PDB file of C-alpha atoms in Angstrom:
ATOM      1  CA  MET A 108      -9.578 167.227   3.551  1.00 56.00           C
ATOM      2  CA  HIS A 109      -5.913 167.768   4.442  1.00 59.00           C
ATOM      3  CA  TYR A 110      -6.919 168.799   8.061  1.00 59.00           C
ATOM      4  CA  GLU A 111      -2.863 169.068   9.128  1.00 61.00           C
ATOM      5  CA  THR A 112      -2.663 172.465   7.784  1.00 74.00           C
ATOM      6  CA  ILE A 113      -5.670 173.817   9.188  1.00 84.00           C
ATOM      7  CA  ASN A 114      -5.665 175.020  12.987  1.00 91.00           C
ATOM      8  CA  VAL A 115      -9.454 175.475  14.227  1.00 95.00           C
ATOM      9  CA  PRO A 116      -9.352 176.989  17.977  1.00 95.00           C
ATOM     10  CA  ASN A 117     -10.641 174.384  20.324  1.00 96.00           C
ATOM     11  CA  PRO A 118     -14.725 174.381  20.933  1.00 98.00           C
ATOM     12  CA  SER A 119     -14.968 176.352  24.264  1.00 98.00           C
ATOM     13  CA  LEU A 120     -17.749 178.628  25.897  1.00 97.00           C
ATOM     14  CA  GLU A 121     -15.432 181.655  24.763  1.00 98.00           C
ATOM     15  CA  GLN A 122     -15.519 180.284  20.988  1.00 98.00           C
ATOM     16  CA  VAL A 123     -19.090 179.711  20.840  1.00 98.00           C
ATOM     17  CA  GLU A 124     -20.016 182.981  22.452  1.00 97.00           C
ATOM     18  CA  PHE A 125     -17.794 184.724  20.329  1.00 97.00           C
ATOM     19  CA  PHE A 126     -19.170 182.871  17.273  1.00 96.00           C
ATOM     20  CA  LEU A 127     -23.073 183.484  18.588  1.00 96.00           C
ATOM     21  CA  LEU A 128     -22.220 187.187  18.854  1.00 95.00           C
ATOM     22  CA  ARG A 129     -20.898 187.416  15.049  1.00 94.00           C
ATOM     23  CA  TRP A 130     -24.191 185.498  13.926  1.00 91.00           C
ATOM     24  CA  ASN A 131     -26.205 188.144  15.216  1.00 87.00           C
ATOM     25  CA  GLU A 132     -24.573 190.627  13.683  1.00 89.00           C
ATOM     26  CA  LEU A 133     -24.515 188.765   9.907  1.00 84.00           C
ATOM     27  CA  GLU A 134     -27.449 190.954   9.038  1.00 82.00           C
ATOM     28  CA  ASN A 135     -28.675 188.678   5.997  1.00 83.00           C
ATOM     29  CA  TYR A 136     -29.009 185.493   7.914  1.00 84.00           C
ATOM     30  CA  ASN A 137     -30.601 187.005  11.021  1.00 84.00           C
ATOM     31  CA  LEU A 138     -33.152 188.598   8.744  1.00 89.00           C
ATOM     32  CA  GLN A 139     -33.500 185.301   6.714  1.00 91.00           C
ATOM     33  CA  GLU A 140     -33.831 183.444  10.249  1.00 90.00           C
ATOM     34  CA  ASN A 141     -36.520 185.863  11.589  1.00 91.00           C
ATOM     35  CA  ALA A 142     -38.356 185.518   8.625  1.00 94.00           C
ATOM     36  CA  LEU A 143     -37.988 181.772   8.338  1.00 95.00           C
ATOM     37  CA  ASN A 144     -39.267 181.547  12.303  1.00 93.00           C
ATOM     38  CA  LYS A 145     -42.219 183.920  11.537  1.00 95.00           C
ATOM     39  CA  LEU A 146     -43.566 181.561   8.357  1.00 96.00           C
ATOM     40  CA  PHE A 147     -42.473 178.398  10.194  1.00 97.00           C
ATOM     41  CA  ARG A 148     -43.887 179.529  13.616  1.00 93.00           C
ATOM     42  CA  GLN A 149     -46.760 182.195  13.319  1.00 94.00           C
ATOM     43  CA  LEU A 150     -47.919 182.314   9.616  1.00 94.00           C
ATOM     44  CA  CYS A 151     -48.205 178.573   8.809  1.00 94.00           C
ATOM     45  CA  PRO A 152     -47.033 176.345  11.830  1.00 95.00           C
ATOM     46  CA  ASN A 153     -49.187 173.403  10.641  1.00 96.00           C
ATOM     47  CA  ASN A 154     -48.334 171.031   7.590  1.00 97.00           C
ATOM     48  CA  LYS A 155     -51.909 170.244   6.429  1.00 96.00           C
ATOM     49  CA  ASP A 156     -52.858 173.057   4.028  1.00 96.00           C
ATOM     50  CA  MET A 157     -50.551 172.458   0.485  1.00 97.00           C
ATOM     51  CA  SER A 158     -50.209 176.178   0.131  1.00 96.00           C
ATOM     52  CA  ASP A 159     -48.775 176.786   3.558  1.00 97.00           C
ATOM     53  CA  ILE A 160     -46.320 173.668   2.718  1.00 97.00           C
ATOM     54  CA  LEU A 161     -45.441 174.916  -0.522  1.00 97.00           C
ATOM     55  CA  LEU A 162     -44.465 178.407   0.865  1.00 97.00           C
ATOM     56  CA  LYS A 163     -42.277 176.981   3.636  1.00 97.00           C
ATOM     57  CA  VAL A 164     -40.539 174.798   1.139  1.00 97.00           C
ATOM     58  CA  SER A 165     -40.002 177.396  -1.415  1.00 96.00           C
ATOM     59  CA  VAL A 166     -38.575 179.879   0.840  1.00 95.00           C
ATOM     60  CA  LEU A 167     -36.515 177.252   2.839  1.00 95.00           C
ATOM     61  CA  ASN A 168     -35.040 176.093  -0.599  1.00 94.00           C
ATOM     62  CA  ASP A 169     -34.577 179.917  -1.537  1.00 92.00           C
ATOM     63  CA  PHE A 170     -32.545 180.895   1.481  1.00 91.00           C
ATOM     64  CA  TYR A 171     -30.416 177.889   2.050  1.00 89.00           C
ATOM     65  CA  SER A 172     -30.090 177.137  -1.512  1.00 84.00           C
ATOM     66  CA  THR A 173     -30.953 173.312  -1.167  1.00 85.00           C
ATOM     67  CA  ASN A 174     -30.910 172.490  -4.807  1.00 86.00           C
ATOM     68  CA  ILE A 175     -34.663 171.428  -4.917  1.00 91.00           C
ATOM     69  CA  PHE A 176     -35.571 172.088  -8.349  1.00 88.00           C
ATOM     70  CA  SER A 177     -39.246 170.749  -8.502  1.00 91.00           C
ATOM     71  CA  VAL A 178     -40.655 172.300  -5.035  1.00 95.00           C
ATOM     72  CA  PHE A 179     -44.214 170.816  -5.756  1.00 96.00           C
ATOM     73  CA  PRO A 180     -43.558 167.391  -5.441  1.00 96.00           C
ATOM     74  CA  VAL A 181     -41.736 167.940  -2.044  1.00 97.00           C
ATOM     75  CA  ALA A 182     -44.594 170.018  -0.517  1.00 97.00           C
ATOM     76  CA  LYS A 183     -47.108 167.243  -1.542  1.00 97.00           C
ATOM     77  CA  HIS A 184     -44.828 164.293   0.006  1.00 97.00           C
ATOM     78  CA  ILE A 185     -44.573 166.308   3.417  1.00 98.00           C
ATOM     79  CA  GLN A 186     -48.430 166.793   3.293  1.00 97.00           C
ATOM     80  CA  GLN A 187     -48.778 163.072   2.543  1.00 97.00           C
ATOM     81  CA  LEU A 188     -46.882 162.583   5.469  1.00 97.00           C
ATOM     82  CA  ASN A 189     -48.783 164.253   7.951  1.00 93.00           C
ATOM     83  CA  ILE A 190     -46.144 165.323  10.041  1.00 97.00           C
ATOM     84  CA  ASP A 191     -47.366 167.732  12.747  1.00 97.00           C
ATOM     85  CA  CYS A 192     -47.748 165.260  15.486  1.00 96.00           C
ATOM     86  CA  ARG A 193     -44.372 163.567  15.013  1.00 97.00           C
ATOM     87  CA  LEU A 194     -42.642 166.991  15.113  1.00 97.00           C
ATOM     88  CA  GLU A 195     -44.642 167.388  18.582  1.00 96.00           C
ATOM     89  CA  LYS A 196     -43.213 163.903  19.531  1.00 97.00           C
ATOM     90  CA  LYS A 197     -39.665 164.872  18.578  1.00 96.00           C
ATOM     91  CA  ASP A 198     -39.818 161.759  15.988  1.00 97.00           C
ATOM     92  CA  MET A 199     -36.076 161.875  14.612  1.00 96.00           C
ATOM     93  CA  SER A 200     -37.445 159.286  11.985  1.00 96.00           C
ATOM     94  CA  LEU A 201     -38.872 162.037  10.222  1.00 97.00           C
ATOM     95  CA  VAL A 202     -36.265 163.349   8.912  1.00 98.00           C
ATOM     96  CA  ASP A 203     -35.484 160.051   6.860  1.00 95.00           C
ATOM     97  CA  ASP A 204     -38.991 159.882   5.934  1.00 97.00           C
ATOM     98  CA  ILE A 205     -39.099 163.673   4.703  1.00 97.00           C
ATOM     99  CA  LYS A 206     -35.724 163.352   2.546  1.00 97.00           C
ATOM    100  CA  LYS A 207     -36.883 160.513   0.307  1.00 95.00           C
ATOM    101  CA  VAL A 208     -38.801 162.285  -2.740  1.00 96.00           C
ATOM    102  CA  GLU A 209     -40.105 160.614  -5.864  1.00 92.00           C
ATOM    103  CA  ILE A 210     -39.458 163.239  -8.743  1.00 90.00           C
ATOM    104  CA  SER A 211     -40.154 162.014 -12.248  1.00 89.00           C
ATOM    105  CA  GLY A 212     -39.704 158.453 -11.529  1.00 92.00           C
ATOM    106  CA  LYS A 213     -36.534 158.605  -9.290  1.00 93.00           C
ATOM    107  CA  ILE A 214     -36.254 158.619  -5.790  1.00 94.00           C
ATOM    108  CA  LYS A 215     -33.898 161.873  -4.657  1.00 94.00           C
ATOM    109  CA  ASN A 216     -32.316 162.273  -1.393  1.00 96.00           C
ATOM    110  CA  PHE A 217     -32.836 165.775   0.502  1.00 96.00           C
ATOM    111  CA  TYR A 218     -31.208 164.993   3.624  1.00 97.00           C
ATOM    112  CA  SER A 219     -30.088 168.539   4.716  1.00 95.00           C
ATOM    113  CA  PHE A 220     -33.294 169.972   3.590  1.00 97.00           C
ATOM    114  CA  ALA A 221     -35.226 167.582   5.577  1.00 97.00           C
ATOM    115  CA  THR A 222     -33.230 168.666   8.739  1.00 97.00           C
ATOM    116  CA  LYS A 223     -34.037 172.170   7.943  1.00 96.00           C
ATOM    117  CA  TYR A 224     -37.562 171.624   7.617  1.00 97.00           C
ATOM    118  CA  CYS A 225     -37.703 169.905  10.817  1.00 98.00           C
ATOM    119  CA  SER A 226     -35.251 172.123  12.395  1.00 97.00           C
ATOM    120  CA  HIS A 227     -37.670 175.439  11.620  1.00 96.00           C
ATOM    121  CA  HIS A 228     -40.711 173.661  13.350  1.00 97.00           C
ATOM    122  CA  LYS A 229     -38.684 172.522  16.433  1.00 96.00           C
ATOM    123  CA  PRO A 230     -35.342 174.229  16.676  1.00 94.00           C
ATOM    124  CA  VAL A 231     -33.719 173.034  19.652  1.00 94.00           C
ATOM    125  CA  ASP A 232     -35.201 169.475  18.888  1.00 96.00           C
ATOM    126  CA  PHE A 233     -34.037 169.079  15.247  1.00 97.00           C
ATOM    127  CA  PRO A 234     -30.287 170.082  14.364  1.00 97.00           C
ATOM    128  CA  ILE A 235     -29.534 170.974  10.934  1.00 96.00           C
ATOM    129  CA  TYR A 236     -27.149 169.061   9.066  1.00 97.00           C
ATOM    130  CA  ASP A 237     -24.961 170.832   6.419  1.00 94.00           C
ATOM    131  CA  SER A 238     -21.707 170.223   4.719  1.00 94.00           C
ATOM    132  CA  TYR A 239     -19.977 172.938   7.037  1.00 96.00           C
ATOM    133  CA  VAL A 240     -21.374 171.102  10.137  1.00 97.00           C
ATOM    134  CA  GLU A 241     -20.420 167.611   8.900  1.00 97.00           C
ATOM    135  CA  ILE A 242     -16.602 169.093   8.186  1.00 96.00           C
ATOM    136  CA  VAL A 243     -16.198 170.670  11.581  1.00 97.00           C
ATOM    137  CA  LEU A 244     -17.327 167.386  13.426  1.00 98.00           C
ATOM    138  CA  ARG A 245     -15.066 165.332  11.147  1.00 97.00           C
ATOM    139  CA  TYR A 246     -12.027 167.592  11.905  1.00 97.00           C
ATOM    140  CA  PHE A 247     -12.936 167.439  15.558  1.00 97.00           C
ATOM    141  CA  LYS A 248     -13.224 163.800  16.040  1.00 97.00           C
ATOM    142  CA  LYS A 249     -10.028 163.575  13.949  1.00 95.00           C
ATOM    143  CA  LYS A 250      -8.486 165.740  16.434  1.00 95.00           C
ATOM    144  CA  ASP A 251      -9.774 164.931  19.897  1.00 96.00           C
ATOM    145  CA  LYS A 252     -11.963 162.095  19.035  1.00 97.00           C
ATOM    146  CA  PHE A 253     -14.629 163.572  21.101  1.00 98.00           C
ATOM    147  CA  SER A 254     -17.066 160.646  19.623  1.00 97.00           C
ATOM    148  CA  ASP A 255     -16.842 157.319  17.786  1.00 95.00           C
ATOM    149  CA  PHE A 256     -18.546 157.667  14.277  1.00 97.00           C
ATOM    150  CA  GLU A 257     -18.011 156.762  11.050  1.00 97.00           C
ATOM    151  CA  ASN A 258     -18.445 159.671   8.161  1.00 96.00           C
ATOM    152  CA  ILE A 259     -21.673 158.055   6.841  1.00 97.00           C
ATOM    153  CA  ASP A 260     -23.049 157.932  10.399  1.00 97.00           C
ATOM    154  CA  LEU A 261     -23.646 162.008   9.531  1.00 97.00           C
ATOM    155  CA  LYS A 262     -26.162 161.114   7.313  1.00 96.00           C
ATOM    156  CA  ASN A 263     -28.174 158.993   9.654  1.00 96.00           C
ATOM    157  CA  TYR A 264     -30.085 161.541  11.465  1.00 97.00           C
ATOM    158  CA  PRO A 265     -30.592 159.942  15.117  1.00 96.00           C
ATOM    159  CA  LYS A 266     -26.694 159.149  14.601  1.00 97.00           C
ATOM    160  CA  PHE A 267     -26.056 162.629  13.704  1.00 98.00           C
ATOM    161  CA  LYS A 268     -27.985 164.099  16.639  1.00 97.00           C
ATOM    162  CA  LYS A 269     -26.172 161.654  19.248  1.00 97.00           C
ATOM    163  CA  ILE A 270     -22.610 163.108  17.536  1.00 98.00           C
ATOM    164  CA  LEU A 271     -23.944 166.541  18.342  1.00 98.00           C
ATOM    165  CA  LEU A 272     -24.776 165.625  21.880  1.00 98.00           C
ATOM    166  CA  ASP A 273     -21.307 164.005  22.297  1.00 98.00           C
ATOM    167  CA  PHE A 274     -19.824 167.353  20.865  1.00 98.00           C
ATOM    168  CA  GLN A 275     -21.720 169.160  23.321  1.00 98.00           C
ATOM    169  CA  SER A 276     -20.801 167.149  26.324  1.00 98.00           C
ATOM    170  CA  PHE A 277     -17.102 166.448  25.108  1.00 98.00           C
ATOM    171  CA  TYR A 278     -16.495 170.201  24.998  1.00 98.00           C
ATOM    172  CA  HIS A 279     -18.564 171.215  28.111  1.00 98.00           C
ATOM    173  CA  LEU A 280     -20.931 173.267  26.056  1.00 98.00           C
ATOM    174  CA  ASP A 281     -24.102 172.299  27.842  1.00 97.00           C
ATOM    175  CA  LYS A 282     -25.179 175.800  28.742  1.00 97.00           C
ATOM    176  CA  PHE A 283     -25.960 176.036  24.837  1.00 98.00           C
ATOM    177  CA  ASN A 284     -28.718 174.412  22.863  1.00 97.00           C
ATOM    178  CA  LEU A 285     -28.241 172.519  19.890  1.00 96.00           C
ATOM    179  CA  LYS A 286     -29.357 175.536  17.765  1.00 95.00           C
ATOM    180  CA  GLN A 287     -26.780 177.788  19.358  1.00 96.00           C
ATOM    181  CA  ILE A 288     -24.258 174.654  18.678  1.00 97.00           C
ATOM    182  CA  ASP A 289     -25.108 174.454  15.016  1.00 95.00           C
ATOM    183  CA  GLN A 290     -24.782 178.238  14.485  1.00 95.00           C
ATOM    184  CA  TYR A 291     -21.108 177.848  16.055  1.00 97.00           C
ATOM    185  CA  LEU A 292     -20.206 174.854  14.092  1.00 98.00           C
ATOM    186  CA  TRP A 293     -21.618 176.368  10.429  1.00 96.00           C
ATOM    187  CA  GLN A 294     -19.774 179.388  11.269  1.00 96.00           C
ATOM    188  CA  VAL A 295     -16.600 177.540  12.027  1.00 97.00           C
ATOM    189  CA  GLY A 296     -17.019 175.248   8.912  1.00 96.00           C
ATOM    190  CA  LYS A 297     -17.500 178.419   6.737  1.00 94.00           C
ATOM    191  CA  GLU A 298     -14.485 180.380   8.250  1.00 94.00           C
ATOM    192  CA  TYR A 299     -11.994 177.594   8.058  1.00 95.00           C
ATOM    193  CA  PHE A 300     -13.001 175.564   5.596  1.00 94.00           C
ATOM    194  CA  PRO A 301     -14.715 177.485   2.605  1.00 91.00           C
ATOM    195  CA  LYS A 302     -15.672 175.971  -0.248  1.00 83.00           C
ATOM    196  CA  LYS A 303     -14.353 176.556  -3.300  1.00 75.00           C
ATOM    197  CA  TYR A 304     -16.367 177.469  -6.361  1.00 57.00           C
TER     198      TYR A 304
END
């Protein structure tokens, strides 16, 4: 990625507030988010019943286009992990356990999906990894050196969360929680680093 030609405004209270206001005006994302919150926190808050888990995996996969072509093995895997008390304890290793799923004899890595699944249960404690978030973090690391990390560290969930906390601290964004910072980063990534299909 050639960052030299792209000029993203520095993270600031004003920038984050601007993008959070804009987030609230994005009707489709807002309504999808509300539907997911209702599903994960009101209708199916636990992860014991297979039909509840299957419903959450299917809807999350559809809304976020996480490219899980066979949702049943993923739901079964989550059920077997018995994740509810680990979510309550904010156990960061849970993401790594959820992401590795065996499908048709092959181990698949659904890292982004796993962060989203945990985040929709505990949005402030489990930030979402996404390719847009990654590219913005890499851009500002190169520009301002806000944190010392290798690109591969973004795929290590405890390190990823620490990088986000470094970002929050470096740019004095402590009034925003990690969910809000995630919404800001995702929109900046989508606007300044659009995917070319």
